[in-house]
Short mmCIF file of C-alpha atoms in Angstrom, two decimals:
data_model
loop_
_atom_site.label_atom_id
_atom_site.label_comp_id
_atom_site.label_asym_id
_atom_site.label_seq_id
_atom_site.Cartn_x
_atom_site.Cartn_y
_atom_site.Cartn_z
CA UNK A 13 280.96 49.69 106.17
CA UNK A 14 279.56 51.33 109.30
CA UNK A 15 281.40 53.92 109.62
CA UNK A 16 280.03 54.76 106.29
CA UNK A 17 276.55 54.53 106.74
CA UNK A 18 277.23 57.09 110.01
CA UNK A 19 278.25 59.36 108.25
CA UNK A 20 275.95 59.78 105.54
CA UNK A 21 272.89 59.67 108.67
CA UNK A 22 275.09 62.61 110.60
CA UNK A 23 275.10 64.25 106.67
CA UNK A 24 271.16 63.28 105.86
CA UNK A 25 270.57 65.09 109.72
CA UNK A 26 273.06 68.12 108.82
CA UNK A 27 270.86 68.86 106.24
CA UNK A 28 267.31 68.72 107.42
CA UNK A 29 268.30 70.85 110.40
CA UNK A 30 269.14 74.08 107.84
CA UNK A 31 266.99 73.38 106.12
CA UNK A 32 264.94 76.38 105.92
CA UNK A 33 266.95 78.23 107.75
CA UNK A 34 266.68 82.24 106.59
CA UNK A 35 262.75 81.09 106.72
CA UNK A 36 263.00 79.29 111.03
CA UNK A 37 265.20 82.36 111.77
CA UNK A 38 263.89 85.23 110.81
CA UNK A 39 262.33 87.50 113.64
CA UNK A 40 257.88 87.57 113.08
CA UNK A 41 258.40 91.00 115.35
CA UNK A 42 260.90 92.31 112.99
CA UNK A 43 260.25 95.46 110.90
CA UNK A 44 261.46 94.55 107.66
CA UNK A 45 262.58 96.43 104.14
CA UNK A 46 259.49 95.03 102.87
CA UNK A 47 256.56 95.71 105.39
CA UNK A 48 258.38 99.50 105.67
CA UNK A 49 257.23 99.57 102.46
CA UNK A 50 254.28 97.93 101.84
CA UNK A 51 252.53 100.12 104.34
CA UNK A 52 254.52 103.77 103.50
CA UNK A 53 256.33 104.30 106.49
CA UNK A 54 260.12 104.54 105.26
CA UNK A 55 258.30 107.71 104.09
CA UNK A 56 255.75 108.71 106.31
CA UNK A 57 257.32 108.75 109.85
CA UNK A 58 259.29 111.30 108.98
CA UNK A 59 255.87 113.77 108.69
CA UNK A 60 255.19 114.21 112.43
CA UNK A 61 258.31 115.97 112.63
CA UNK A 62 258.37 117.57 109.99
CA UNK A 63 254.89 119.51 111.21
CA UNK A 64 255.34 119.58 114.82
CA UNK A 65 258.67 121.90 113.52
CA UNK A 66 256.84 124.61 111.95
CA UNK A 67 256.21 126.56 115.04
CA UNK A 68 258.51 127.65 117.63
CA UNK A 69 258.48 127.53 121.59
CA UNK A 70 259.07 130.63 123.67
CA UNK A 71 262.78 132.05 122.48
CA UNK A 72 261.69 131.36 119.26
CA UNK A 73 258.05 133.19 118.75
CA UNK A 74 256.33 133.81 122.36
CA UNK A 75 259.34 136.99 123.06
CA UNK A 76 259.31 137.35 119.00
CA UNK A 77 255.99 136.81 116.40
CA UNK A 78 253.69 136.25 119.65
CA UNK A 79 255.62 139.85 121.83
CA UNK A 80 255.83 142.09 118.41
CA UNK A 81 252.12 141.96 117.69
CA UNK A 82 251.22 142.27 120.50
CA UNK A 83 249.31 138.77 121.91
CA UNK A 84 251.44 138.49 124.63
CA UNK A 85 253.51 140.21 127.33
CA UNK A 86 255.80 138.67 129.46
CA UNK A 87 255.84 139.52 133.69
CA UNK A 88 259.33 138.70 133.44
CA UNK A 89 262.78 140.99 133.98
CA UNK A 90 264.84 139.05 131.60
CA UNK A 91 267.92 140.05 131.66
CA UNK A 92 268.15 142.69 133.51
CA UNK A 93 264.69 143.87 132.06
CA UNK A 94 266.72 144.48 128.66
CA UNK A 95 265.82 141.89 126.09
CA UNK A 96 263.26 140.88 122.62
CA UNK A 97 260.81 142.57 124.26
CA UNK A 98 262.38 145.82 124.34
CA UNK A 99 263.50 145.84 121.09
CA UNK A 100 267.35 144.85 122.73
CA UNK A 101 268.12 140.80 120.29
CA UNK A 102 269.26 138.90 123.13
CA UNK A 103 267.24 135.31 121.91
CA UNK A 104 267.05 134.20 117.75
CA UNK A 105 266.87 130.59 117.08
CA UNK A 106 263.75 129.94 114.73
CA UNK A 107 266.31 129.70 112.11
CA UNK A 108 267.49 126.78 113.16
CA UNK A 109 264.22 124.93 113.73
CA UNK A 110 263.26 125.79 110.52
CA UNK A 111 266.50 124.18 108.87
CA UNK A 112 267.87 121.57 111.34
CA UNK A 113 264.50 119.92 111.65
CA UNK A 114 261.74 121.08 108.66
CA UNK A 115 264.31 121.23 105.71
CA UNK A 116 266.55 118.86 106.00
CA UNK A 117 264.62 115.98 107.23
CA UNK A 118 262.27 116.76 104.55
CA UNK A 119 265.17 117.01 101.92
CA UNK A 120 265.71 113.48 102.97
CA UNK A 121 262.41 112.42 103.00
CA UNK A 122 262.09 113.97 99.27
CA UNK A 123 264.96 111.85 98.21
CA UNK A 124 263.14 108.63 99.10
CA UNK A 125 259.91 109.62 98.15
CA UNK A 126 261.20 110.44 94.57
CA UNK A 127 263.02 107.68 94.31
CA UNK A 128 260.02 105.55 94.38
CA UNK A 129 257.96 107.16 93.20
CA UNK A 130 255.75 108.54 95.89
CA UNK A 131 254.65 111.62 94.08
CA UNK A 132 251.67 112.44 96.34
CA UNK A 133 254.51 112.41 99.00
CA UNK A 134 257.01 114.04 97.38
CA UNK A 135 254.44 117.38 97.35
CA UNK A 136 253.14 116.91 100.39
CA UNK A 137 256.93 117.34 101.69
CA UNK A 138 257.35 120.51 99.47
CA UNK A 139 254.16 122.01 101.13
CA UNK A 140 255.96 121.19 104.40
CA UNK A 141 258.55 123.15 103.25
CA UNK A 142 256.22 126.15 101.95
CA UNK A 143 254.93 126.65 105.46
CA UNK A 144 258.16 126.65 107.46
CA UNK A 145 259.81 128.88 105.36
CA UNK A 146 256.79 131.55 104.84
CA UNK A 147 256.68 132.32 108.35
CA UNK A 148 260.37 132.54 108.18
CA UNK A 149 260.86 135.04 105.71
CA UNK A 150 259.27 137.71 107.89
CA UNK A 151 261.48 136.86 110.45
CA UNK A 152 264.32 137.58 108.90
CA UNK A 153 263.63 138.73 104.93
CA UNK A 154 266.16 136.98 102.44
CA UNK A 155 266.41 133.15 103.60
CA UNK A 156 267.92 130.27 101.63
CA UNK A 157 265.09 127.74 99.76
CA UNK A 158 265.40 127.35 95.91
CA UNK A 159 269.08 126.17 96.00
CA UNK A 160 268.51 124.23 99.99
CA UNK A 161 270.44 121.46 99.64
CA UNK A 162 272.45 122.48 96.50
CA UNK A 163 276.77 122.86 96.20
CA UNK A 164 276.20 126.16 95.52
CA UNK A 165 274.13 127.64 97.76
CA UNK A 166 272.43 131.18 98.40
CA UNK A 167 270.07 133.44 99.47
CA UNK A 168 266.82 133.85 97.76
CA UNK A 169 266.43 137.64 97.29
CA UNK A 170 262.89 138.10 99.07
CA UNK A 171 261.33 138.11 95.46
CA UNK A 172 262.75 135.45 94.02
CA UNK A 173 261.74 133.82 97.09
CA UNK A 174 257.96 134.68 97.19
CA UNK A 175 257.44 133.25 92.97
CA UNK A 176 259.29 130.42 94.15
CA UNK A 177 256.73 129.82 96.56
CA UNK A 178 254.04 130.09 94.06
CA UNK A 179 255.75 128.27 91.20
CA UNK A 180 256.23 125.53 93.71
CA UNK A 181 252.72 125.55 95.06
CA UNK A 182 251.63 125.25 91.28
CA UNK A 183 253.24 121.68 91.08
CA UNK A 184 252.41 120.56 94.23
CA UNK A 185 248.78 121.31 93.43
CA UNK A 186 248.85 119.42 89.75
CA UNK A 187 249.92 116.42 91.89
CA UNK A 188 247.17 116.40 94.49
CA UNK A 189 244.84 117.02 91.31
CA UNK A 190 245.82 114.10 89.16
CA UNK A 191 245.75 112.33 92.63
CA UNK A 192 242.41 113.03 94.83
CA UNK A 193 241.97 108.89 96.40
CA UNK A 194 245.21 108.58 96.55
CA UNK A 195 244.98 106.95 100.65
CA UNK A 196 249.00 106.79 101.27
CA UNK A 197 248.97 108.94 103.45
CA UNK A 198 246.22 108.06 105.97
CA UNK A 199 248.35 106.57 108.78
CA UNK A 200 250.57 109.98 108.40
CA UNK A 201 248.38 112.42 108.46
CA UNK A 202 246.88 114.20 111.70
CA UNK A 203 245.09 116.42 110.30
CA UNK A 204 243.41 115.57 107.42
CA UNK A 205 243.65 111.82 108.00
CA UNK A 206 244.81 111.74 104.64
CA UNK A 207 242.23 113.00 102.06
CA UNK A 208 244.08 115.32 99.57
CA UNK A 209 241.07 116.88 98.80
CA UNK A 210 241.63 119.09 102.05
CA UNK A 211 245.15 119.22 101.57
CA UNK A 212 244.62 120.70 98.11
CA UNK A 213 242.83 123.52 100.42
CA UNK A 214 245.39 124.53 101.82
CA UNK A 215 247.76 125.17 99.24
CA UNK A 216 244.95 127.68 97.80
CA UNK A 217 244.68 128.82 100.86
CA UNK A 218 248.47 129.57 101.33
CA UNK A 219 248.61 130.58 97.51
CA UNK A 220 245.76 133.55 98.91
CA UNK A 221 247.74 134.22 102.49
CA UNK A 222 250.81 134.71 100.48
CA UNK A 223 249.26 136.82 97.68
CA UNK A 224 247.85 139.49 100.43
CA UNK A 225 250.75 140.15 102.38
CA UNK A 226 253.11 140.90 99.32
CA UNK A 227 249.46 142.69 97.85
CA UNK A 228 251.42 146.39 98.12
CA UNK A 229 254.80 145.83 96.71
CA UNK A 230 254.08 143.25 94.51
CA UNK A 231 250.13 144.59 93.66
CA UNK A 232 250.03 142.30 90.49
CA UNK A 233 251.50 139.19 90.62
CA UNK A 234 249.39 139.13 94.30
CA UNK A 235 246.80 140.08 92.42
CA UNK A 236 247.18 137.11 89.93
CA UNK A 237 248.05 134.60 92.17
CA UNK A 238 245.37 135.72 95.02
CA UNK A 239 242.95 135.36 91.48
CA UNK A 240 244.20 131.98 91.00
CA UNK A 241 243.82 130.83 94.35
CA UNK A 242 240.17 131.74 94.24
CA UNK A 243 239.13 130.17 91.35
CA UNK A 244 240.98 126.58 91.51
CA UNK A 245 238.50 123.76 91.70
CA UNK A 246 239.57 121.96 95.05
CA UNK A 247 238.35 125.42 97.10
CA UNK A 248 239.37 127.13 99.45
CA UNK A 249 238.96 126.16 103.61
CA UNK A 250 235.76 128.34 103.81
CA UNK A 251 234.67 126.30 106.89
CA UNK A 252 235.99 125.51 110.50
CA UNK A 253 235.88 121.92 109.53
CA UNK A 254 238.41 122.33 107.04
CA UNK A 255 240.67 124.66 109.39
CA UNK A 256 244.17 123.20 109.03
CA UNK A 257 245.39 122.63 112.63
CA UNK A 258 248.64 120.95 113.32
CA UNK A 259 248.49 117.94 116.24
CA UNK A 260 251.04 118.85 119.39
CA UNK A 261 251.88 115.10 119.03
CA UNK A 262 251.10 114.62 122.94
CA UNK A 263 253.40 117.78 123.86
CA UNK A 264 251.25 120.77 125.72
CA UNK A 265 250.58 123.98 123.70
CA UNK A 266 254.13 126.19 123.94
CA UNK A 267 251.92 128.87 124.98
CA UNK A 268 250.52 126.78 128.72
CA UNK A 269 254.51 125.74 129.21
CA UNK A 270 254.90 129.07 129.18
CA UNK A 271 251.90 130.34 130.98
CA UNK A 272 251.26 127.88 133.89
CA UNK A 273 254.50 125.99 134.16
CA UNK A 274 257.10 128.68 134.36
CA UNK A 275 254.92 132.08 135.16
CA UNK A 276 256.82 134.07 132.25
CA UNK A 277 253.84 134.73 129.90
CA UNK A 278 250.15 136.49 130.56
CA UNK A 279 247.36 138.55 128.16
CA UNK A 280 249.26 142.17 126.79
CA UNK A 281 247.52 145.12 127.21
CA UNK A 282 247.30 145.17 123.16
CA UNK A 283 244.52 142.56 123.92
CA UNK A 284 243.00 144.59 127.22
CA UNK A 285 242.39 147.48 125.22
CA UNK A 286 240.79 146.08 122.55
CA UNK A 287 238.99 142.64 124.21
CA UNK A 288 237.33 145.21 126.60
CA UNK A 289 236.71 147.87 124.39
CA UNK A 290 235.14 146.10 121.70
CA UNK A 291 232.99 144.10 124.32
CA UNK A 292 234.50 141.18 122.85
CA UNK A 293 232.75 137.91 124.09
CA UNK A 294 236.51 136.01 123.01
CA UNK A 295 238.17 137.07 125.70
CA UNK A 296 237.25 134.46 128.19
CA UNK A 297 237.66 131.82 125.82
CA UNK A 298 241.14 133.09 124.97
CA UNK A 299 242.57 134.50 128.75
CA UNK A 300 241.49 133.80 132.35
CA UNK A 301 240.39 137.06 135.01
CA UNK A 302 243.08 138.28 136.53
CA UNK A 303 243.44 137.68 140.03
CA UNK A 304 244.53 140.67 141.11
CA UNK A 305 242.62 143.43 143.69
CA UNK A 306 239.84 144.79 141.83
CA UNK A 307 241.20 148.19 141.88
CA UNK A 308 243.54 146.90 139.19
CA UNK A 309 241.06 147.19 136.88
CA UNK A 310 238.35 149.05 137.34
CA UNK A 311 237.89 151.18 134.39
CA UNK A 312 236.22 148.20 133.53
CA UNK A 313 234.74 146.38 136.41
CA UNK A 314 231.97 143.89 133.75
CA UNK A 315 235.72 142.56 131.91
CA UNK A 316 237.44 141.50 135.16
CA UNK A 317 240.88 141.13 132.63
CA UNK A 318 244.03 142.41 133.00
CA UNK A 319 247.52 142.58 130.99
CA UNK A 320 250.76 143.86 130.39
CA UNK A 321 252.12 146.65 127.96
CA UNK A 322 254.72 145.07 125.87
CA UNK A 323 258.20 146.46 125.90
CA UNK A 324 257.22 147.01 129.73
CA UNK A 325 259.33 148.70 132.07
CA UNK A 326 259.46 145.93 134.56
CA UNK A 327 260.79 145.19 138.61
CA UNK A 328 260.16 142.00 139.41
CA UNK A 329 258.33 138.86 138.43
CA UNK A 330 255.92 138.81 140.92
CA UNK A 331 254.39 142.43 140.21
CA UNK A 332 252.65 141.24 137.39
CA UNK A 333 251.75 137.68 137.67
CA UNK A 334 248.29 137.74 138.77
CA UNK A 335 246.91 139.81 135.77
CA UNK A 336 245.47 137.54 133.55
CA UNK A 337 246.78 134.10 132.22
CA UNK A 338 245.56 132.00 128.70
CA UNK A 339 241.83 130.09 129.82
CA UNK A 340 243.07 127.17 131.43
CA UNK A 341 241.58 124.84 129.31
CA UNK A 342 244.59 125.51 126.17
CA UNK A 343 246.60 123.34 129.14
CA UNK A 344 244.06 120.21 127.31
CA UNK A 345 244.28 121.40 123.86
CA UNK A 346 246.11 118.22 121.45
CA UNK A 347 246.16 120.41 118.25
CA UNK A 348 247.13 124.56 117.53
CA UNK A 349 245.54 126.15 114.57
CA UNK A 350 247.71 126.99 110.98
CA UNK A 351 245.32 128.59 108.61
CA UNK A 352 241.36 128.75 109.32
CA UNK A 353 238.08 129.82 108.32
CA UNK A 354 238.43 133.42 109.73
CA UNK A 355 241.46 134.05 108.10
CA UNK A 356 240.81 133.00 104.72
CA UNK A 357 237.26 135.40 104.75
CA UNK A 358 239.62 138.60 105.69
CA UNK A 359 241.71 137.65 102.66
CA UNK A 360 239.23 137.56 100.87
CA UNK A 361 237.96 140.43 102.64
CA UNK A 362 240.49 142.33 101.63
CA UNK A 363 240.93 140.81 98.01
CA UNK A 364 237.55 142.36 97.36
CA UNK A 365 238.66 146.07 98.45
CA UNK A 366 241.78 145.37 95.77
CA UNK A 367 239.48 144.53 92.51
CA UNK A 368 240.30 140.62 92.66
CA UNK A 369 237.90 138.98 90.48
CA UNK A 370 235.68 136.55 92.47
CA UNK A 371 236.98 137.03 95.84
CA UNK A 372 233.19 138.49 96.36
CA UNK A 373 231.48 141.17 98.49
CA UNK A 374 234.09 142.80 101.43
CA UNK A 375 231.63 143.10 104.03
CA UNK A 376 230.22 139.92 103.29
CA UNK A 377 233.77 138.38 104.36
CA UNK A 378 234.17 140.72 106.37
CA UNK A 379 231.12 139.85 108.50
CA UNK A 380 231.70 135.67 107.73
CA UNK A 381 235.48 135.68 108.59
CA UNK A 382 233.81 137.38 112.42
CA UNK A 383 231.58 134.62 112.48
CA UNK A 384 233.30 131.89 111.49
CA UNK A 385 236.51 132.86 114.58
CA UNK A 386 233.62 133.28 117.22
CA UNK A 387 231.79 129.17 116.07
CA UNK A 388 235.98 128.47 116.17
CA UNK A 389 235.94 129.24 119.88
CA UNK A 390 232.54 128.37 120.83
CA UNK A 391 231.76 131.52 121.35
CA UNK A 392 228.22 132.99 120.99
CA UNK A 393 227.06 136.17 120.44
CA UNK A 394 228.13 137.29 116.79
CA UNK A 395 225.24 139.16 116.07
CA UNK A 396 225.23 141.96 118.77
CA UNK A 397 229.01 142.25 118.30
CA UNK A 398 228.53 143.07 114.23
CA UNK A 399 226.20 144.99 115.13
CA UNK A 400 228.05 147.26 117.77
CA UNK A 401 228.88 150.68 115.52
CA UNK A 402 230.10 152.44 118.74
CA UNK A 403 232.76 151.05 120.88
CA UNK A 404 236.32 151.49 120.69
CA UNK A 405 239.56 149.81 122.16
CA UNK A 406 239.99 151.42 125.43
CA UNK A 407 242.94 153.36 127.37
CA UNK A 408 245.08 151.63 129.20
CA UNK A 409 246.62 151.73 132.95
CA UNK A 410 248.87 149.70 134.51
CA UNK A 411 247.92 149.81 138.23
CA UNK A 412 250.92 147.73 139.39
CA UNK A 413 253.46 151.29 139.49
CA UNK A 414 252.43 154.81 140.16
CA UNK A 415 251.65 157.68 138.03
CA UNK A 416 251.89 156.88 133.89
CA UNK A 417 254.54 153.94 134.05
CA UNK A 418 253.54 151.79 131.42
CA UNK A 419 250.17 153.16 130.92
CA UNK A 420 249.36 154.07 127.37
CA UNK A 421 246.33 156.25 125.24
CA UNK A 422 244.95 153.81 122.96
CA UNK A 423 245.83 155.48 119.23
CA UNK A 424 243.00 152.93 117.46
CA UNK A 425 239.33 154.80 117.56
CA UNK A 426 237.85 151.06 115.49
CA UNK A 427 234.65 150.16 115.34
CA UNK A 428 233.08 146.23 114.36
CA UNK A 429 230.16 147.34 112.15
CA UNK A 430 230.67 147.31 108.96
CA UNK A 431 230.43 150.53 107.30
CA UNK A 432 229.92 150.30 103.80
CA UNK A 433 230.63 154.04 103.28
CA UNK A 434 233.35 153.73 105.10
CA UNK A 435 237.38 154.67 102.47
CA UNK A 436 238.94 151.83 101.83
CA UNK A 437 241.16 152.55 104.17
CA UNK A 438 239.26 152.43 107.14
CA UNK A 439 237.27 149.14 105.54
CA UNK A 440 240.76 147.74 106.11
CA UNK A 441 241.82 148.73 109.53
CA UNK A 442 238.10 146.87 110.23
CA UNK A 443 239.25 143.72 108.48
CA UNK A 444 242.53 143.97 109.99
CA UNK A 445 241.62 144.59 113.38
CA UNK A 446 239.29 141.17 113.17
CA UNK A 447 241.61 139.09 111.68
CA UNK A 448 244.52 139.59 114.18
CA UNK A 449 241.82 139.16 117.18
CA UNK A 450 240.63 135.67 115.78
CA UNK A 451 244.22 134.10 114.92
CA UNK A 452 244.85 134.10 118.99
CA UNK A 453 247.82 132.15 119.11
CA UNK A 454 248.86 131.76 116.19
CA UNK A 455 251.10 135.07 115.78
CA UNK A 456 253.35 134.96 113.01
CA UNK A 457 250.13 136.58 110.06
CA UNK A 458 249.22 139.19 112.71
CA UNK A 459 252.69 140.28 112.79
CA UNK A 460 253.15 140.40 109.63
CA UNK A 461 249.57 141.72 108.74
CA UNK A 462 250.91 145.12 111.09
CA UNK A 463 253.77 145.58 109.32
CA UNK A 464 252.45 146.08 105.78
CA UNK A 465 249.71 147.30 107.27
CA UNK A 466 249.93 149.24 109.95
CA UNK A 467 246.98 147.64 111.44
CA UNK A 468 245.69 147.05 114.58
CA UNK A 469 247.14 150.19 115.31
CA UNK A 470 248.60 148.72 118.22
CA UNK A 471 250.44 150.57 121.22
CA UNK A 472 254.40 151.00 121.11
CA UNK A 473 256.31 149.49 123.44
CA UNK A 474 257.27 151.73 126.88
CA UNK A 475 260.41 150.90 127.06
CA UNK A 476 262.72 150.95 123.60
CA UNK A 477 266.34 149.40 124.23
CA UNK A 478 267.59 149.72 120.58
CA UNK A 479 270.57 150.34 120.13
CA UNK A 480 273.55 150.72 117.16
CA UNK A 481 274.02 146.94 118.37
CA UNK A 482 271.13 145.47 116.26
CA UNK A 483 269.73 148.69 114.95
CA UNK A 484 267.99 151.82 116.56
CA UNK A 485 263.54 151.95 115.88
CA UNK A 486 262.42 155.78 116.93
CA UNK A 487 260.25 156.13 119.47
CA UNK A 488 257.43 156.53 117.30
CA UNK A 489 258.22 153.37 115.29
CA UNK A 490 258.01 148.81 116.09
CA UNK A 491 260.70 146.08 115.23
CA UNK A 492 260.83 145.35 111.40
CA UNK A 493 262.79 142.27 112.37
CA UNK A 494 265.32 139.81 112.64
CA UNK A 495 268.55 140.06 112.65
CA UNK A 496 270.44 137.07 110.18
CA UNK A 497 272.04 134.89 112.65
CA UNK A 498 274.88 135.34 114.78
CA UNK A 499 276.55 132.29 113.06
CA UNK A 500 275.22 132.69 109.57
CA UNK A 501 277.08 136.66 109.85
CA UNK A 502 279.98 134.51 111.05
CA UNK A 503 280.25 131.20 108.54
CA UNK A 504 279.61 132.78 105.63
CA UNK A 505 279.56 136.58 105.37
CA UNK A 506 279.57 136.94 101.48
CA UNK A 507 276.11 134.99 101.45
CA UNK A 508 274.89 137.73 103.62
CA UNK A 509 276.42 140.20 102.04
CA UNK A 510 274.71 139.76 98.70
CA UNK A 511 271.59 139.04 100.46
CA UNK A 512 271.34 142.37 102.28
CA UNK A 513 272.07 144.08 98.89
CA UNK A 514 269.19 142.65 97.94
CA UNK A 515 267.34 144.32 101.01
CA UNK A 516 266.43 147.92 101.91
CA UNK A 517 268.63 148.96 103.96
CA UNK A 518 271.46 147.22 106.31
CA UNK A 519 270.63 143.36 108.58
CA UNK A 520 268.68 145.66 111.16
CA UNK A 521 265.86 145.33 113.09
CA UNK A 522 265.32 148.89 111.40
CA UNK A 523 264.90 147.56 107.90
CA UNK A 524 261.83 146.76 106.87
CA UNK A 525 261.34 143.57 104.51
CA UNK A 526 259.90 143.83 100.96
CA UNK A 527 256.32 143.58 101.58
CA UNK A 528 256.31 146.17 103.72
CA UNK A 529 256.52 149.75 101.92
CA UNK A 530 256.16 152.18 105.10
CA UNK A 531 254.26 154.08 102.22
CA UNK A 532 251.81 154.96 105.06
CA UNK A 533 248.73 154.49 102.28
CA UNK A 534 247.46 150.67 101.71
CA UNK A 535 245.61 151.97 98.38
#
């Protein structure tokens, strides 16, 4: 009897000890699937990485688009002075960043969001894909977009690609319009704190950017899409408060690292020519005075800045290291502009020249773009600057080397003040020149603008090392594109062959992209 009672008591205690076992043994600090879903973390945690990889770094951007649009130049004679900057392709990796770090994870998050019915997150990821791939196509031309992730992958021709962008922007904007009060993005959106209405303005402003980009090659499509962007009820980015800036997520600005930590980039001679010649007060916001001898900038002592010619003949890094760095304030910035009010106003000014409905007055938009840029960079004096009808870009002298090495005579005689009696071509040169100046630190669109319009009238590279390996650039011309990656050429020769068949020439740096008509006239 005692034995039976003992067994009963043990069983009773055993049941008591295991009652609620699952609850008792759950770690209260563990992130559960349920909590992830409630806070949108299972989706939203992807987005900072996606956004952070839209831009490139030294070999993806500084030594490609930033050099080719003449914002910055290197004092360093990389690879014995024969490299990207002298038109011999040495680095070509932006493709990998976009596909490995943006397109691939974006596809994953789209699948997760679609499965859970999170339509706004799906639209946001699709927009970010356009933000990245629309930059990549300005490097190569045809890229993989509409078939990405499918079993039958192919390169989109540029014409197909831009139509796909516009169609996807339609879908994205429809989702944003139907969910204007959605709050799910808030914790993951460092740009707009989850404000869907602000992202809707980004959609319209991107549509306008892409429409302007193809305005020479596909004028009817460009006008249709541009007018759609202008007329959409969500509006455009027309205030610096609405600027689309991408957080650096705790990292240093790429340009600050290259300039101050590595000493591999300095002000370009093109920037010196235009900013000094036009007496542009933004020069002090962009750059630091040179620390070299005053004789180096003796031709403009009131503007003690000095740049390096792109594609320069360089002997030693130290020769030009005391030329102008970027402004020291860039060492503490926490975000980087992608699309700003100044760009939108300049796009509207060009749209007006092209007769697009709703674009407004070209001169008024031009002035508004300059003023927005001055305000964005915290610079005064816009009234006097806009009234200057006489100052023009200056010639350049590289005082480090004797004779005419690296020197150039300015190709541009553009002035700042708007002239209503000028031709449309002359007006466009003013617009694109100011758009170029305003876009500093964001070189992708200025490089595209330069190729499609010929403006601003930038200097040629001094040292042209192009050859049959990558394509020959004539001495009176500029690089047109980046070649496809060697890995793509070797791994997917049939795809590359099909892509090249849609282009204006072979897979060479001399082949113009679709939007670059090379006609010599923009109207």
